[in-house]
PDB file of C-alpha atoms in Angstrom:
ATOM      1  CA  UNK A 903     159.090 304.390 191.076  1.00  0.00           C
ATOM      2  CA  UNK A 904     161.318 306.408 188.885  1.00  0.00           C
ATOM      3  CA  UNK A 905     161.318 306.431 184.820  1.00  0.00           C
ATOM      4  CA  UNK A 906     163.684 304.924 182.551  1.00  0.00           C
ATOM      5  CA  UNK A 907     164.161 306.075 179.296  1.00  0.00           C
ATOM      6  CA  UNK A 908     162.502 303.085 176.976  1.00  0.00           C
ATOM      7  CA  UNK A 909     164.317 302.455 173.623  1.00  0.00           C
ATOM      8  CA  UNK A 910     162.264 303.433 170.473  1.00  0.00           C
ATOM      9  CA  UNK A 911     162.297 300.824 168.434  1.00  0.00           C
ATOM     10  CA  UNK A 912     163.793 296.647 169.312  1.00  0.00           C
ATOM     11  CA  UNK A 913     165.828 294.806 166.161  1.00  0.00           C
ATOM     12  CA  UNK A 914     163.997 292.398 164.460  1.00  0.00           C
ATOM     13  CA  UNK A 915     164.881 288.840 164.593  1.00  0.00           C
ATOM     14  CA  UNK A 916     163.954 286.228 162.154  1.00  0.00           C
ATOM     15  CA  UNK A 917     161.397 283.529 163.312  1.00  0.00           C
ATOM     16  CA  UNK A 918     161.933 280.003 161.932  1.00  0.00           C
ATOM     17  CA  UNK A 919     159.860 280.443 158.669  1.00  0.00           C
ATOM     18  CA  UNK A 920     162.192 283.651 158.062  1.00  0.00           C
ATOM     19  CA  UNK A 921     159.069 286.356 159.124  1.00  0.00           C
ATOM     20  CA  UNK A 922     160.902 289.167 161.380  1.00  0.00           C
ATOM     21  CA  UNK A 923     159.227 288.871 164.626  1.00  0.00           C
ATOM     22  CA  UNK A 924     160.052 291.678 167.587  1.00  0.00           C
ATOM     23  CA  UNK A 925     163.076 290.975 169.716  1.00  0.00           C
ATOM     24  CA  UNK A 926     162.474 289.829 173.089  1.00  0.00           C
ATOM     25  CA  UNK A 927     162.695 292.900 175.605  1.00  0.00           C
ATOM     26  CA  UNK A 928     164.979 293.047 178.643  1.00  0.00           C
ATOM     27  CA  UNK A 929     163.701 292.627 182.169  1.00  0.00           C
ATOM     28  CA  UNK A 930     162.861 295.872 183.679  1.00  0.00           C
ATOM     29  CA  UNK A 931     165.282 297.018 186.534  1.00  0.00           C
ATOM     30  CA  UNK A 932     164.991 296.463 190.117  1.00  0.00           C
ATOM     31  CA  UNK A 933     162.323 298.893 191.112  1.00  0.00           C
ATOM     32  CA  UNK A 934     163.407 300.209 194.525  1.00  0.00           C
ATOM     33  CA  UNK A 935     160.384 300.144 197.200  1.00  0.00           C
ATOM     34  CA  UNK A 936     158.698 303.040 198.361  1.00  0.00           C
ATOM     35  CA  UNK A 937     160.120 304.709 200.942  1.00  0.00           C
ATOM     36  CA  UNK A 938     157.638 304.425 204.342  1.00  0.00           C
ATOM     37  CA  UNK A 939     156.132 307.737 204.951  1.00  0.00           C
ATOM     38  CA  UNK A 940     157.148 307.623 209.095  1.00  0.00           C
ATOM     39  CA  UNK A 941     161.196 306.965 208.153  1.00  0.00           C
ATOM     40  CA  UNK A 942     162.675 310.378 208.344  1.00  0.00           C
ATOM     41  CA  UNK A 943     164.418 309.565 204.715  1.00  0.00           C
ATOM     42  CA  UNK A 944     167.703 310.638 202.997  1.00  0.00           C
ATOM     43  CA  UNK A 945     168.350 313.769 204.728  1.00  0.00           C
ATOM     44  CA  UNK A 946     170.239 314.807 201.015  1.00  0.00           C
ATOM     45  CA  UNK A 947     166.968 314.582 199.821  1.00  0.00           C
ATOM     46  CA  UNK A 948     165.000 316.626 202.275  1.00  0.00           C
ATOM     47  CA  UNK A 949     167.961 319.294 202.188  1.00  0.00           C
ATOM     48  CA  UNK A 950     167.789 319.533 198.447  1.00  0.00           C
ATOM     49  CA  UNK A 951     163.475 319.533 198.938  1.00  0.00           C
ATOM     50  CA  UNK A 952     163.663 322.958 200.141  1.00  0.00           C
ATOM     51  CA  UNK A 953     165.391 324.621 197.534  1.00  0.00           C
ATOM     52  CA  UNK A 954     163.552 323.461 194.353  1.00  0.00           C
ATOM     53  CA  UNK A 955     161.654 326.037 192.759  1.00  0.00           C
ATOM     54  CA  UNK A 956     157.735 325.101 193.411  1.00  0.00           C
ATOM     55  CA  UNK A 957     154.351 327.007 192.553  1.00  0.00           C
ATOM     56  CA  UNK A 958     154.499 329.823 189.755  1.00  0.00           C
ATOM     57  CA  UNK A 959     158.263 329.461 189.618  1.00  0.00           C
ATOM     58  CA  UNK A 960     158.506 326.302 188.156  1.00  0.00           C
ATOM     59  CA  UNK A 961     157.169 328.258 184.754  1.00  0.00           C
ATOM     60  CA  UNK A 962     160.135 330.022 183.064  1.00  0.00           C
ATOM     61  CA  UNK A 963     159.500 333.543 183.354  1.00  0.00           C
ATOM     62  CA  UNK A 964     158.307 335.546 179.909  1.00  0.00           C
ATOM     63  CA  UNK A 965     160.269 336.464 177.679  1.00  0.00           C
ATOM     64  CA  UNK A 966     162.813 333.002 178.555  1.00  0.00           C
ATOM     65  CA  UNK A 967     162.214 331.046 175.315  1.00  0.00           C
ATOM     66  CA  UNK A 968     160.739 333.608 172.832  1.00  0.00           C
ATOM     67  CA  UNK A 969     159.054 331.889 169.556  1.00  0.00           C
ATOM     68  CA  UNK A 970     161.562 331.051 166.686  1.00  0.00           C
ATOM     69  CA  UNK A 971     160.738 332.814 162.912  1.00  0.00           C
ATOM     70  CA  UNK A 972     160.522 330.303 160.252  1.00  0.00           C
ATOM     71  CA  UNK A 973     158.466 329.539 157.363  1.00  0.00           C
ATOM     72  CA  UNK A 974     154.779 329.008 157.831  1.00  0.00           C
ATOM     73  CA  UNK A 975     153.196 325.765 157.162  1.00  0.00           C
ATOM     74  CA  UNK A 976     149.943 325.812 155.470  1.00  0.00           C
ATOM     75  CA  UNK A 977     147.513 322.810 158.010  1.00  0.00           C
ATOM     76  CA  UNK A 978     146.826 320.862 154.380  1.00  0.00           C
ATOM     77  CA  UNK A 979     150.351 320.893 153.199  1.00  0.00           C
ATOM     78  CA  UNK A 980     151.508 317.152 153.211  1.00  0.00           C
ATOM     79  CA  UNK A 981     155.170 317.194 154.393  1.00  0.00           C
ATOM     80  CA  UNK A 982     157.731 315.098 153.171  1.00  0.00           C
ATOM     81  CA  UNK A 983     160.094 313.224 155.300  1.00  0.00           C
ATOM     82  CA  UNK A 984     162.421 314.632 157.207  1.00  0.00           C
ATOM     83  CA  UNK A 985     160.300 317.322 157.876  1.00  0.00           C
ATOM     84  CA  UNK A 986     157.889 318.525 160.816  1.00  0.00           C
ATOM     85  CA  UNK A 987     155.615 321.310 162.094  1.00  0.00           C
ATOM     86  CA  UNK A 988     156.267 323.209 164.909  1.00  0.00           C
ATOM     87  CA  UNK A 989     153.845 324.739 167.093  1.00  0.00           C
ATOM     88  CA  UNK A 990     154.338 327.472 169.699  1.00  0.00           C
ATOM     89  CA  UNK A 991     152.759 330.414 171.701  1.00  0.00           C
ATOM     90  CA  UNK A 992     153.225 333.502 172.739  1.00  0.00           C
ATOM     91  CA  UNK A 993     153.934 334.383 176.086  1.00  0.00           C
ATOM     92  CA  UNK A 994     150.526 335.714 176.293  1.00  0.00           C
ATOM     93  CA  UNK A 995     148.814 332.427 174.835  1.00  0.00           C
ATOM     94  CA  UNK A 996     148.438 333.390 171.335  1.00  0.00           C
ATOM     95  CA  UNK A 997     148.740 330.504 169.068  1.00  0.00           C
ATOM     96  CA  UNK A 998     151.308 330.714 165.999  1.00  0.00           C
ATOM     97  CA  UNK A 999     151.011 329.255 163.083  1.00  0.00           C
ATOM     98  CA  UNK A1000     152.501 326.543 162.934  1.00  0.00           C
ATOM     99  CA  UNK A1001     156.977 326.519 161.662  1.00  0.00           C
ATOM    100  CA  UNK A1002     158.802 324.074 159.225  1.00  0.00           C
ATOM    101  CA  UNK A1003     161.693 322.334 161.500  1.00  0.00           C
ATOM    102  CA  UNK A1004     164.069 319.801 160.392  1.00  0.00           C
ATOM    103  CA  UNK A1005     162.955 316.192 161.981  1.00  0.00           C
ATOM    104  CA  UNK A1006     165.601 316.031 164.606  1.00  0.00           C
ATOM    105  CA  UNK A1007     165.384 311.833 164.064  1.00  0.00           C
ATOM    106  CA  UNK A1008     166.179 312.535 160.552  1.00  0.00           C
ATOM    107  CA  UNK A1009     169.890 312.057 158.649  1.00  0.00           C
ATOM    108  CA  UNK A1010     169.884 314.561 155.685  1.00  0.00           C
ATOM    109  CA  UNK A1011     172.685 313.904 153.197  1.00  0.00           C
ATOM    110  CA  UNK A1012     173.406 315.114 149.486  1.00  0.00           C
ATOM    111  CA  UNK A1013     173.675 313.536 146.585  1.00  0.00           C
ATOM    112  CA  UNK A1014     177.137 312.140 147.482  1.00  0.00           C
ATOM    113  CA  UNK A1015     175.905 310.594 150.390  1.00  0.00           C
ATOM    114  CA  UNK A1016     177.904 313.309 152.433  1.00  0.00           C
ATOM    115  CA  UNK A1017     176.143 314.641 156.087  1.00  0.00           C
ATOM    116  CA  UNK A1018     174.087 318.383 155.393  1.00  0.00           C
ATOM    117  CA  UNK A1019     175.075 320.498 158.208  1.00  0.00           C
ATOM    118  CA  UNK A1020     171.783 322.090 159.707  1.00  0.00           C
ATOM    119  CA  UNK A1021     170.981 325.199 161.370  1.00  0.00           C
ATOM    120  CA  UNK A1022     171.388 324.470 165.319  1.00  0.00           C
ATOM    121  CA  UNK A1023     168.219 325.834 165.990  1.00  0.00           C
ATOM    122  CA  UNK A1024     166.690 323.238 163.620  1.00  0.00           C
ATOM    123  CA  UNK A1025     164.278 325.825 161.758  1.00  0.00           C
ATOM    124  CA  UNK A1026     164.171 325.365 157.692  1.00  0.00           C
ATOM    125  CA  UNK A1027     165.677 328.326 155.960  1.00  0.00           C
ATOM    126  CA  UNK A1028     163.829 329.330 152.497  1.00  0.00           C
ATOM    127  CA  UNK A1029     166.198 327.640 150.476  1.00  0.00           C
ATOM    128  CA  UNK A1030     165.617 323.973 151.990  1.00  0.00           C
ATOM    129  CA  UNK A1031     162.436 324.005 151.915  1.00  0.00           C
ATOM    130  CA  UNK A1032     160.310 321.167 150.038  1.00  0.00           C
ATOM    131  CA  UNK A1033     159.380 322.083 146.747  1.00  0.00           C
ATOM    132  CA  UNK A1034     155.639 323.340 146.479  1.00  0.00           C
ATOM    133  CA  UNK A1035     155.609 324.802 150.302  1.00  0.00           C
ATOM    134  CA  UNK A1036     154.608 328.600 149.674  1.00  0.00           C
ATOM    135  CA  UNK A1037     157.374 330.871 151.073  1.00  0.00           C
ATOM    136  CA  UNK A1038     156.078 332.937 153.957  1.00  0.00           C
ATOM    137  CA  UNK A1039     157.884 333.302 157.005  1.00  0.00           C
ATOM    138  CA  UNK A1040     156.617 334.018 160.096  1.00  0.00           C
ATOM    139  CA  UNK A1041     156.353 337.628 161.945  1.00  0.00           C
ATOM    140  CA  UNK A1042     156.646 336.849 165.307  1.00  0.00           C
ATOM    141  CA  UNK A1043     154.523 339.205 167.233  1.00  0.00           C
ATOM    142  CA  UNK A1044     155.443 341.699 170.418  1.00  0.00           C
ATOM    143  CA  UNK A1045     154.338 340.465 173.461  1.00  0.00           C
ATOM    144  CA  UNK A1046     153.744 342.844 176.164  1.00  0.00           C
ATOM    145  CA  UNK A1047     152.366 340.959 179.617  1.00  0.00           C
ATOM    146  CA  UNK A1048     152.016 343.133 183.034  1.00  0.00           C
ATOM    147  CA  UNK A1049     154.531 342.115 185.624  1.00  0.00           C
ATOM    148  CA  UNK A1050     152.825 342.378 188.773  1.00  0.00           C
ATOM    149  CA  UNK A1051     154.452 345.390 190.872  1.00  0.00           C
ATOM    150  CA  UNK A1052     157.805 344.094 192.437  1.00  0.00           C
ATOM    151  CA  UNK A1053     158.193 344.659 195.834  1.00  0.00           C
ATOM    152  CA  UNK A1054     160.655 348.241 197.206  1.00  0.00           C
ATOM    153  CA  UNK A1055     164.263 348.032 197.198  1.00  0.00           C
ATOM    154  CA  UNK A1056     165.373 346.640 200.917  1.00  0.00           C
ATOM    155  CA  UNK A1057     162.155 345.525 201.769  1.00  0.00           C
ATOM    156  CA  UNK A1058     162.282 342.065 203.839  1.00  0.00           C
ATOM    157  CA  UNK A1059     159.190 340.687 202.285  1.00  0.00           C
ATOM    158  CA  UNK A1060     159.557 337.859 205.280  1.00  0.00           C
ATOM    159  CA  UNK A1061     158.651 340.515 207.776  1.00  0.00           C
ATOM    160  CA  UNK A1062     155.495 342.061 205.842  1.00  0.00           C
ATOM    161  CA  UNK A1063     153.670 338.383 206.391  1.00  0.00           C
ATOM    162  CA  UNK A1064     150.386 339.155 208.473  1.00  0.00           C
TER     163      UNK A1064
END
């Protein structure tokens, strides 16, 4: 069976003595049957099988999505709304501390009611931040991890298979 995306949150309806009660949800979708394992199948499908990336390569490689500087959130700092923490690692597996981020569900306006343009990256500069969050930001560290040893220039590595 394949997923559907499930919507967050149904309108409420009033109920005859006026109490919102959930709305009713849709039927879900035809569910196709599984496919039986001796049919030979969609031969786009077993074309496209072969080249998806599988094993170790379906891991971005280091270095793809480094961690983002931003101001450090202390773990017993209550944050108001609109706001989250964001946690991340190194490439090696060192745990950050944890980032202020914008809420990305979240609608930040001004006092005229006007949309706030946020960073695209969604990290809290200094100057947004709530008041009483101490300002420090984040060093992100230097990650070094050891590649293992790629394999000669021209070398067929199909033909070095015992």
């Amino acid at each position: 069976p394949r997923a559907r995306p499930v919507p967050r949150s149904l309108p409420a309806v009033a109920d005859g003595n006026g109490a919102p009660t959930p709305a009713a949800r849709e039927a879900p979708d035809a569910v196709p049957a599984a496919a039986d394992p001796g049919d030979p199948g969609d031969s786009a499908t077993d074309a496209d099988a072969g080249d998806a990336p599988s094993g170790i390569a379906l891991f971005p490689p280091p270095g793809t999505n480094p961690p983002k500087p931003g101001l450090i959130v202390p773990e017993g700092f209550a944050l108001p709304p609109g706001y989250v923490r964001h946690y991340q690692s190194t490439d090696d597996g060192k745990q950050l501390p944890a980032i202020l981020m914008f809420h990305p569900d979240f609608t930040w306006v001004d006092e005229r009611g006007a949309a706030i343009v946020l960073p695209a990256d969604g990290v809290v500069p200094p100057e947004m931040a709530p008041s009483g969050l101490p300002i420090e930001m984040l060093a992100v560290p230097d990650t070094h991890i050891e590649v293992v040893e790629p394999p000669p220039a021209g070398a067929d590595t199909a033909d070095t298979a015992p």
